[in-house]
Amino acid sequence: MKQHIRLLKTYLKPQRKRVVLLVLLLFGSIALDLLAPRQLSLFIDGAEAGASLDALVTVAVVFIVLTIAKQLVVAVAGYFSEDVGWRATNALRADLADHCLNLDISFHKDHTPGELMERVDGDVGVLSDFMSLFVFSVLGRALLAVGILGLVFSTDYRIGLLLLAYSLFVVLVLRRLQSVGVPHFNALRRTKADLSGFLEERLTSTEDIRANGARPYVMHRLSEHVENLVRRTRASMISARVFSSVLEISLAAATGGVFALGAWLLPGGSISLGEIFLIYYYTQLLSLSLIVITHHLDTLQKATGAIQRISELYHTTPQVRDGEGGSLPDGALDVTFDAVSFGYGEASRTLDEVSFALPAGETVGLLGRTGSGKTTLTRLLCRAYDVDAGAVRLADVDVRDLRLADLRDRIGVVTQDVQLFHASLRDNVTLFDATIDDGHIERAFAELGLSDWYASQPDGLDTVMVNGGETLSAGEAQLLALTRVMLRDPDIIVLDEASSRLDPGTERLIARATERLLKGRTGIVVAHRLATVRKVDHIVVLDDGEVCEAGPRERLEADPASRFSALIAGGTA
């Protein structure tokens, strides 16, 4: 609960002026709600006592003015309530998205994109609705109920005790049924998140699903998710309906009790006709307030579950922590893996005391079977994970001592799976960085030898790219990735199987672009195809997470007893 309160305070604090104004409007609305019906009571008692027409008209006019003022206050307060709610939750949504981007790869392997989308957008949307409704639909009505009880007690303590007993009963029921209902709503949100994750994964794998005849299985699993969603939705709706029914029955009983007491007190003169009407009006207003709270109970319950999940995600800390801030020299950097050991879990070891050094400005080719640890080495270099033992160093500085932003600013990575956005060529190569001008982009294409390819684009930098569509081949997508890296101008380049599935013509084009990109930079090339490493300076061959061979490429290639030479003879990496 303390975490939840701190989270809300964090995002409401920048809105404190609006919040203060909203509170003032709230109390003004409550005061008008309580004062307006008193004019009706005065009107009835005045009419019964034979008051003059002018006096009665004055009371009526005051009632009308108060009613109009109430509507104006509610309208203005409603605007500020929505404004505060959306400003706060939009800031929270942005921070959660940024927080997710900064969490480790291990976290993202355990949580699907669909699930995180449900947290960042779905749960925050629920919280936004709650905050927009909370002031007047929940908090305002609760304060109004307290004011009504105070005024009823001042009129007649017996009726006040009746309404107080009723209100205490409702509070106890509300707390009890809320604790019963929240788990159902939490389960419903988790079920929706699971369904979103399932759909996201399957829709992105449509081609493989159809090609391998997996559609019946996918539809079967979808039906299971939908059936689970129906069960969870039914349970949450029933829990809300049970509460609503109990409250409505108790409201009817309280209203009947108020009428009975009023009828008993009126003949003895303990209460006037106008006061009976006033108490009746207040009883209905109290009933309306509790019904409104009940109506929004599902939002309150959903918001409680949402804030729990948001707080859990918000307070998830990355395992890879920012360094204290070491310094690196300018230009290409030495890379050293010093007795590096690492495993993705306690049961297995992916790397076991891997050691090799790469001088600044030179390139190394990492070879080995699938699962030998090649990609893992590049992830440790970028600190997607941290080593279990040993150290990765840049220019004799442990990467764990560097700030993550500074480290990753010096490293550019190109993989075989390039993420494209439904946006222009300009936005895809700059990743929506408006500070990079068109001339800089065109010079990057020219420097990589891609001017002819760029000239073939129908609308130049305004050509719209579609991920998974027909606008770009896999090779062209990698050309974009190379250009992205060139625009960043890093000092270390990592090519992770970047040419593993290209046609020969595109591979030659990418090979020329890669050669220009690596010029003057330290390069690490992960490959299954030997053609990719024919021009590197050094070779490291991995087997079951260990270095089984390392050395200058030319020497290993000339040594018929080397494993690299055997790989060349066999034509595979």
XYZ file of C-alpha atoms in Angstrom:
573
model
C 0.000 0.000 0.000
C 2.856 2.390 0.783
C 4.318 1.682 -2.654
C 0.938 2.386 -4.246
C 0.593 5.688 -2.380
C 4.133 6.772 -3.274
C 3.465 5.910 -6.911
C 0.316 8.040 -7.009
C 2.035 10.915 -5.194
C 4.881 10.851 -7.711
C 2.551 11.531 -10.619
C 0.060 13.788 -8.844
C 2.717 16.094 -7.371
C 3.395 17.924 -10.684
C -0.380 18.531 -10.853
C -0.604 19.926 -7.312
C -2.061 23.316 -8.351
C -4.790 21.602 -10.349
C -5.331 19.135 -7.510
C -5.759 21.996 -4.995
C -8.249 23.720 -7.328
C -10.043 20.411 -7.790
C -10.329 19.941 -4.019
C -11.778 23.444 -3.634
C -14.299 22.767 -6.385
C -15.150 19.465 -4.730
C -15.978 21.094 -1.393
C -17.896 23.831 -3.204
C -19.971 21.183 -4.967
C -20.676 19.375 -1.683
C -21.723 22.632 0.014
C -24.120 23.437 -2.827
C -25.543 19.901 -2.704
C -26.306 20.349 0.977
C -27.591 23.942 0.849
C -29.969 23.719 -2.112
C -32.473 21.266 -0.547
C -32.635 23.389 2.633
C -34.293 26.070 0.517
C -37.014 23.559 -0.350
C -37.500 22.833 3.352
C -37.816 26.562 4.089
C -40.271 26.924 1.208
C -42.531 24.120 2.529
C -42.467 25.367 6.133
C -43.008 28.935 4.973
C -45.960 27.978 2.807
C -47.477 25.977 5.687
C -47.027 28.937 8.056
C -48.624 31.398 5.589
C -45.475 33.310 4.538
C -45.820 36.090 1.998
C -45.543 35.420 -1.714
C -42.417 37.583 -1.968
C -40.679 35.532 0.717
C -41.554 32.267 -1.005
C -40.414 33.596 -4.397
C -37.124 34.674 -2.834
C -36.562 31.177 -1.446
C -37.390 29.657 -4.849
C -34.982 31.987 -6.660
C -32.206 31.163 -4.205
C -32.844 27.446 -4.825
C -32.629 27.950 -8.602
C -29.414 29.995 -8.303
C -27.795 27.369 -6.074
C -28.808 24.604 -8.486
C -27.315 26.441 -11.485
C -24.148 27.215 -9.518
C -23.884 23.530 -8.614
C -24.006 22.508 -12.287
C -21.346 25.072 -13.227
C -19.050 23.879 -10.447
C -19.532 20.246 -11.491
C -18.772 21.078 -15.132
C -15.540 22.941 -14.294
C -14.490 20.306 -11.773
C -15.193 17.521 -14.273
C -12.826 19.166 -16.749
C -10.018 19.468 -14.190
C -10.656 15.941 -12.919
C -10.186 14.530 -16.442
C -7.197 16.789 -17.037
C -5.406 15.767 -13.837
C -6.162 12.092 -14.397
C -4.925 11.977 -17.980
C -1.844 14.125 -17.390
C -0.755 11.945 -14.472
C -1.444 8.613 -16.151
C 0.090 9.640 -19.486
C 3.289 10.488 -17.631
C 3.067 7.128 -15.856
C 2.470 5.345 -19.178
C 5.571 6.973 -20.691
C 7.717 6.110 -17.669
C 6.498 2.503 -17.641
C 7.301 2.120 -21.345
C 10.776 3.554 -20.755
C 11.184 1.318 -17.698
C 10.293 -1.774 -19.745
C 12.828 -0.804 -22.402
C 15.506 -0.588 -19.710
C 14.733 -3.969 -18.146
C 16.969 -6.923 -18.899
C 16.538 -9.374 -21.738
C 15.853 -12.052 -19.124
C 12.783 -10.082 -18.016
C 11.511 -9.812 -21.590
C 12.016 -13.527 -22.124
C 9.700 -14.176 -19.165
C 7.058 -11.620 -20.228
C 5.520 -11.482 -23.702
C 5.067 -8.180 -25.574
C 1.294 -8.660 -25.380
C 1.448 -8.950 -21.594
C 3.561 -5.807 -21.258
C 1.229 -3.921 -23.608
C -1.667 -4.886 -21.339
C 0.259 -3.555 -18.337
C 1.510 -0.300 -19.901
C -1.642 0.566 -21.818
C -4.502 -1.540 -20.415
C -3.806 -1.201 -16.692
C -2.806 2.449 -16.963
C -5.999 3.075 -18.949
C -8.027 1.553 -16.102
C -6.169 3.743 -13.621
C -6.815 6.804 -15.781
C -10.545 6.096 -15.851
C -10.501 5.609 -12.100
C -8.642 8.854 -11.402
C -10.994 10.786 -13.681
C -14.045 9.362 -11.879
C -12.641 9.134 -8.384
C -12.983 12.731 -7.201
C -16.702 13.129 -7.843
C -18.001 9.609 -8.317
C -16.279 8.072 -5.304
C -14.484 10.547 -3.037
C -16.963 13.378 -3.602
C -19.939 11.145 -2.951
C -18.318 9.756 0.208
C -17.711 13.261 1.588
C -21.239 14.246 0.640
C -22.540 11.257 2.627
C -20.595 12.457 5.691
C -22.091 15.944 5.311
C -25.598 14.526 4.988
C -25.194 12.501 8.183
C -24.008 15.585 10.058
C -27.003 17.658 8.941
C -29.492 14.865 9.665
C -28.073 14.498 13.187
C -28.548 18.223 13.706
C -32.207 17.823 12.704
C -33.051 14.671 14.681
C -30.577 12.362 16.326
C -32.832 9.289 16.001
C -33.023 9.491 12.230
C -29.312 10.339 12.256
C -28.565 7.147 14.183
C -30.621 5.143 11.677
C -28.708 6.516 8.686
C -25.396 6.176 10.533
C -26.100 2.491 11.258
C -27.014 1.979 7.623
C -23.850 3.747 6.433
C -21.612 1.711 8.758
C -23.241 -1.457 7.469
C -22.554 -0.390 3.889
C -18.923 0.451 4.689
C -18.374 -2.974 6.212
C -20.036 -4.697 3.254
C -18.054 -2.594 0.781
C -14.728 -3.470 2.409
C -15.609 -7.127 2.691
C -16.908 -7.519 -0.853
C -14.038 -5.474 -2.266
C -11.553 -7.921 -0.759
C -13.577 -10.759 -2.308
C -13.900 -9.082 -5.699
C -10.349 -7.831 -6.268
C -8.835 -11.324 -6.803
C -11.461 -11.993 -9.496
C -10.631 -8.747 -11.279
C -6.894 -9.425 -10.987
C -7.423 -12.874 -12.484
C -9.472 -11.315 -15.278
C -6.698 -8.834 -16.120
C -4.104 -11.629 -16.120
C -6.311 -13.674 -18.422
C -6.641 -10.724 -20.805
C -2.868 -10.235 -20.715
C -2.317 -13.922 -21.519
C -4.758 -13.689 -24.428
C -3.038 -10.562 -25.765
C 0.350 -12.247 -25.547
C -0.979 -15.372 -27.276
C -2.504 -13.388 -30.143
C 0.590 -11.202 -30.561
C 2.906 -14.195 -30.804
C 0.683 -16.185 -33.170
C -0.126 -13.283 -35.475
C 3.575 -12.506 -35.897
C 4.156 -16.191 -36.741
C 1.348 -16.500 -39.291
C 3.611 -17.626 -42.111
C 5.197 -20.449 -40.098
C 1.831 -21.529 -38.672
C 0.245 -21.864 -42.100
C 3.288 -23.482 -43.656
C 3.457 -26.171 -40.977
C -0.254 -26.886 -40.693
C -0.518 -25.586 -37.131
C -3.760 -23.654 -37.596
C -5.966 -26.280 -35.845
C -3.675 -26.266 -32.813
C -3.625 -22.460 -32.694
C -7.427 -22.295 -32.906
C -7.715 -24.928 -30.177
C -5.417 -22.942 -27.874
C -7.343 -19.759 -28.736
C -10.615 -21.436 -27.726
C -9.031 -22.421 -24.395
C -7.943 -18.822 -23.776
C -11.403 -17.514 -24.719
C -13.155 -20.039 -22.470
C -10.911 -19.019 -19.607
C -11.718 -15.374 -20.357
C -15.443 -16.149 -20.208
C -15.061 -17.872 -16.831
C -13.019 -15.039 -15.362
C -15.376 -12.387 -16.734
C -18.402 -14.208 -15.335
C -16.800 -14.504 -11.894
C -15.896 -10.799 -11.798
C -19.367 -9.734 -12.945
C -21.083 -11.965 -10.368
C -18.931 -10.574 -7.549
C -19.882 -7.027 -8.583
C -23.571 -7.911 -8.939
C -23.757 -9.585 -5.520
C -22.431 -6.429 -3.903
C -24.807 -4.209 -5.872
C -27.849 -6.320 -4.945
C -26.991 -6.353 -1.247
C -26.538 -2.600 -1.249
C -29.793 -1.879 -3.088
C -31.794 -4.027 -0.641
C -30.211 -2.288 2.352
C -30.942 1.119 0.774
C -34.608 0.241 0.445
C -34.752 -0.823 4.095
C -33.059 2.407 5.262
C -35.416 4.580 3.225
C -38.431 2.767 4.685
C -37.052 3.311 8.190
C -36.657 7.048 7.583
C -40.281 7.344 6.418
C -41.528 5.394 9.457
C -39.604 7.577 11.935
C -40.738 10.746 10.205
C -44.366 9.692 10.347
C -43.991 8.883 14.080
C -42.261 12.174 14.991
C -44.424 14.578 12.959
C -47.612 14.528 15.142
C -45.648 15.329 18.291
C -44.048 18.425 16.746
C -40.503 17.081 17.083
C -40.024 17.672 13.403
C -41.676 19.878 10.803
C -43.073 18.875 7.442
C -40.299 20.763 5.699
C -37.684 18.932 7.766
C -39.278 15.573 6.912
C -39.019 16.491 3.250
C -35.438 17.649 3.785
C -34.481 14.360 5.485
C -36.253 12.430 2.730
C -34.328 14.433 0.133
C -31.061 13.820 1.989
C -31.895 10.111 2.276
C -32.407 9.918 -1.461
C -29.194 11.889 -2.012
C -27.357 9.533 0.331
C -28.864 6.558 -1.462
C -27.870 8.022 -4.824
C -24.330 8.598 -3.579
C -23.996 4.994 -2.438
C -25.532 3.701 -5.674
C -23.040 5.768 -7.689
C -20.200 4.370 -5.590
C -21.604 0.893 -6.187
C -21.891 1.554 -9.906
C -18.236 2.473 -10.012
C -17.180 -0.319 -7.701
C -15.974 -2.409 -10.625
C -13.788 0.522 -11.686
C -12.555 0.831 -8.107
C -11.787 -2.886 -7.953
C -10.153 -2.889 -11.367
C -8.111 0.163 -10.392
C -6.979 -1.550 -7.188
C -5.805 -4.547 -9.193
C -4.291 -2.301 -11.865
C -2.293 -0.238 -9.363
C -1.002 -3.469 -7.811
C 0.251 -4.735 -11.173
C 1.565 -1.325 -12.208
C 3.399 -0.969 -8.900
C 4.858 -4.457 -9.304
C 6.164 -3.624 -12.791
C 7.244 -0.123 -11.745
C 9.334 -1.499 -8.876
C 10.869 -4.342 -10.882
C 14.576 -3.589 -10.822
C 16.923 -4.639 -13.630
C 19.559 -7.194 -12.763
C 22.065 -5.257 -14.852
C 22.828 -2.111 -12.846
C 24.292 1.116 -14.151
C 28.017 1.537 -13.560
C 29.557 4.392 -11.631
C 30.948 5.943 -14.784
C 34.399 4.948 -16.007
C 36.025 6.771 -18.912
C 37.080 5.390 -22.293
C 39.502 6.838 -24.820
C 38.207 8.159 -28.124
C 38.269 6.025 -31.256
C 38.405 2.279 -31.722
C 38.674 0.268 -28.496
C 40.443 -2.900 -27.369
C 38.044 -5.692 -26.380
C 39.106 -8.319 -23.838
C 37.198 -11.333 -22.568
C 39.017 -12.443 -19.413
C 38.036 -15.920 -18.128
C 34.359 -15.163 -18.769
C 31.825 -17.685 -17.469
C 28.079 -17.324 -17.843
C 24.868 -19.343 -17.736
C 21.250 -18.403 -18.433
C 20.197 -20.582 -15.527
C 21.676 -22.465 -12.652
C 21.300 -25.792 -14.426
C 23.565 -25.104 -17.406
C 26.718 -23.204 -18.326
C 26.723 -21.380 -21.682
C 30.282 -20.022 -21.431
C 33.123 -21.500 -19.410
C 36.229 -19.353 -18.817
C 36.317 -17.841 -22.284
C 39.373 -15.667 -22.859
C 40.613 -13.779 -25.903
C 41.730 -10.251 -26.735
C 40.887 -8.126 -29.761
C 43.169 -5.142 -30.479
C 41.569 -1.795 -31.281
C 40.645 -1.304 -34.930
C 40.829 -5.024 -35.796
C 38.106 -7.607 -36.399
C 37.399 -11.073 -35.064
C 35.159 -13.794 -36.458
C 33.308 -15.962 -33.930
C 32.624 -19.472 -35.228
C 30.975 -22.501 -33.721
C 27.875 -24.617 -33.767
C 24.482 -23.296 -32.730
C 24.422 -22.970 -28.960
C 28.176 -22.711 -28.610
C 27.909 -19.227 -27.029
C 28.736 -16.861 -29.900
C 25.718 -14.571 -29.512
C 26.013 -14.749 -25.726
C 29.473 -13.171 -25.954
C 28.072 -10.181 -27.841
C 25.266 -9.804 -25.285
C 27.778 -9.741 -22.456
C 29.760 -7.085 -24.305
C 26.659 -4.863 -24.527
C 25.672 -5.807 -20.959
C 22.361 -7.316 -21.920
C 23.520 -9.707 -19.191
C 26.408 -9.568 -16.731
C 29.056 -12.240 -16.466
C 28.860 -14.789 -13.662
C 32.641 -14.849 -13.394
C 35.564 -13.137 -15.099
C 35.291 -9.773 -16.846
C 34.658 -8.096 -20.185
C 36.869 -5.061 -20.711
C 37.049 -2.186 -23.159
C 40.432 -0.498 -23.184
C 41.178 -2.204 -19.833
C 37.962 -0.817 -18.288
C 35.461 -3.352 -16.966
C 32.163 -2.794 -18.786
C 30.366 -3.084 -15.432
C 32.064 0.145 -14.353
C 30.654 2.080 -17.303
C 27.311 3.777 -17.480
C 25.016 1.735 -19.678
C 24.192 4.673 -21.951
C 27.893 5.455 -22.448
C 28.727 1.800 -23.133
C 25.953 1.219 -25.632
C 26.657 4.513 -27.334
C 30.081 3.127 -28.281
C 28.715 -0.167 -29.678
C 26.609 -0.711 -32.806
C 24.831 -4.038 -33.357
C 23.381 -5.515 -36.566
C 21.491 -8.828 -36.442
C 19.724 -10.940 -39.053
C 16.319 -9.931 -37.631
C 15.889 -6.225 -38.336
C 12.897 -4.425 -36.867
C 11.255 -2.092 -39.364
C 8.537 0.415 -38.577
C 5.562 1.397 -40.704
C 7.137 4.756 -41.391
C 9.314 6.530 -43.922
C 12.797 5.413 -44.902
C 14.049 8.531 -43.112
C 12.389 7.579 -39.824
C 13.515 3.966 -40.110
C 17.214 4.789 -40.485
C 17.207 7.609 -37.910
C 14.838 5.810 -35.528
C 12.679 8.957 -35.481
C 15.545 11.263 -34.501
C 14.553 14.581 -36.097
C 17.972 16.119 -35.344
C 19.608 14.054 -38.133
C 19.253 15.993 -41.393
C 18.700 14.463 -44.824
C 22.191 15.353 -45.991
C 23.721 13.306 -43.181
C 21.568 10.314 -44.135
C 22.501 10.561 -47.815
C 26.199 10.808 -46.937
C 25.854 7.649 -44.834
C 24.345 5.812 -47.812
C 27.172 7.048 -49.998
C 29.847 6.085 -47.481
C 28.452 2.553 -47.307
C 28.295 2.308 -51.101
C 24.487 2.216 -51.084
C 23.811 5.278 -53.228
C 22.456 3.204 -56.134
C 20.155 1.296 -53.829
C 18.950 4.536 -52.252
C 18.347 6.042 -55.700
C 16.096 3.069 -56.529
C 13.635 3.966 -53.757
C 10.527 5.484 -55.398
C 10.058 8.399 -52.993
C 13.576 8.749 -51.645
C 13.664 9.246 -47.904
C 9.868 9.562 -47.904
C 9.434 5.986 -49.155
C 7.213 4.150 -46.683
C 8.673 0.979 -45.229
C 6.406 -1.851 -44.057
C 7.770 -4.518 -41.746
C 6.794 -7.926 -43.092
C 5.451 -6.407 -46.290
C 6.769 -6.413 -49.833
C 8.578 -3.078 -49.753
C 11.894 -4.521 -48.530
C 13.657 -7.845 -48.741
C 15.581 -9.269 -45.782
C 18.794 -8.002 -47.353
C 17.429 -4.496 -47.875
C 16.297 -4.444 -44.270
C 19.859 -5.195 -43.219
C 21.098 -2.382 -45.427
C 18.891 -0.109 -43.351
C 20.374 -1.585 -40.177
C 23.893 -0.880 -41.416
C 22.895 2.705 -42.173
C 21.426 3.092 -38.684
C 24.753 2.052 -37.201
C 26.706 4.328 -39.542
C 24.600 7.319 -38.450
C 25.415 6.550 -34.809
C 29.147 6.333 -35.616
C 30.075 3.812 -32.871
C 33.605 2.593 -32.205
C 32.764 -1.127 -31.938
C 30.634 -2.992 -34.472
C 28.898 -6.301 -33.732
C 27.544 -8.229 -36.729
C 25.509 -11.135 -35.362
C 24.907 -13.543 -38.281
C 23.885 -10.520 -40.308
C 24.267 -12.311 -43.663
C 22.994 -15.766 -42.760
C 19.991 -15.790 -45.109
C 20.747 -13.518 -48.041
C 20.945 -14.137 -51.751
C 24.484 -13.921 -53.213
C 23.926 -10.542 -54.911
C 22.596 -8.854 -51.796
C 25.264 -10.548 -49.712
C 27.976 -9.014 -51.879
C 26.363 -5.592 -51.538
C 26.164 -5.979 -47.770
C 29.725 -7.325 -47.654
C 31.008 -4.141 -49.313
C 28.914 -1.965 -46.993
C 30.102 -3.955 -43.975
C 33.726 -3.610 -45.012
C 33.332 0.175 -45.166
C 31.471 0.235 -41.877
C 34.194 -1.740 -40.099
C 36.996 0.446 -41.449
C 38.788 2.102 -38.525
C 36.524 0.381 -36.000
C 36.807 -2.694 -33.794
C 34.582 -5.433 -35.218
C 33.070 -8.674 -33.910
C 31.473 -10.876 -36.570
C 29.276 -13.837 -35.587
C 28.673 -16.168 -38.529
C 27.763 -19.636 -39.694
C 28.968 -18.933 -43.226
C 32.714 -18.829 -43.798
C 32.393 -16.182 -46.494
C 31.407 -13.740 -43.773
C 34.758 -14.063 -41.983
C 37.119 -14.356 -44.957
C 38.441 -10.809 -44.370
C 38.548 -10.596 -40.580
C 41.859 -10.300 -38.738
C 41.311 -12.954 -36.075
C 39.315 -16.134 -35.568
C 37.841 -17.578 -32.368
C 36.213 -21.009 -32.590
C 33.834 -21.947 -29.767
C 32.624 -25.393 -28.797
C 30.236 -26.012 -25.879
C 30.999 -22.614 -24.397
C 34.775 -22.953 -24.499
C 37.423 -21.524 -26.806
C 38.811 -24.473 -28.715
C 40.885 -22.388 -31.103
C 41.920 -18.750 -31.464
C 44.479 -16.824 -33.461
C 45.164 -14.664 -36.534
C 42.970 -15.728 -39.432
C 45.781 -15.989 -41.954
C 47.865 -18.218 -39.677
C 44.975 -20.530 -38.842
C 43.913 -20.711 -42.462
C 47.433 -21.689 -43.519
C 47.742 -24.338 -40.797
C 46.279 -27.610 -42.119
C 46.048 -28.940 -38.547
C 43.839 -26.077 -37.339
C 40.126 -26.469 -36.830
C 39.500 -23.340 -38.873
C 41.347 -24.869 -41.805
C 39.212 -27.988 -41.453
C 36.066 -25.861 -41.455
C 37.176 -24.180 -44.653
C 37.857 -27.556 -46.226
C 34.419 -28.738 -45.154
C 32.756 -25.547 -46.355
C 30.876 -24.879 -43.095
C 31.399 -22.826 -39.984
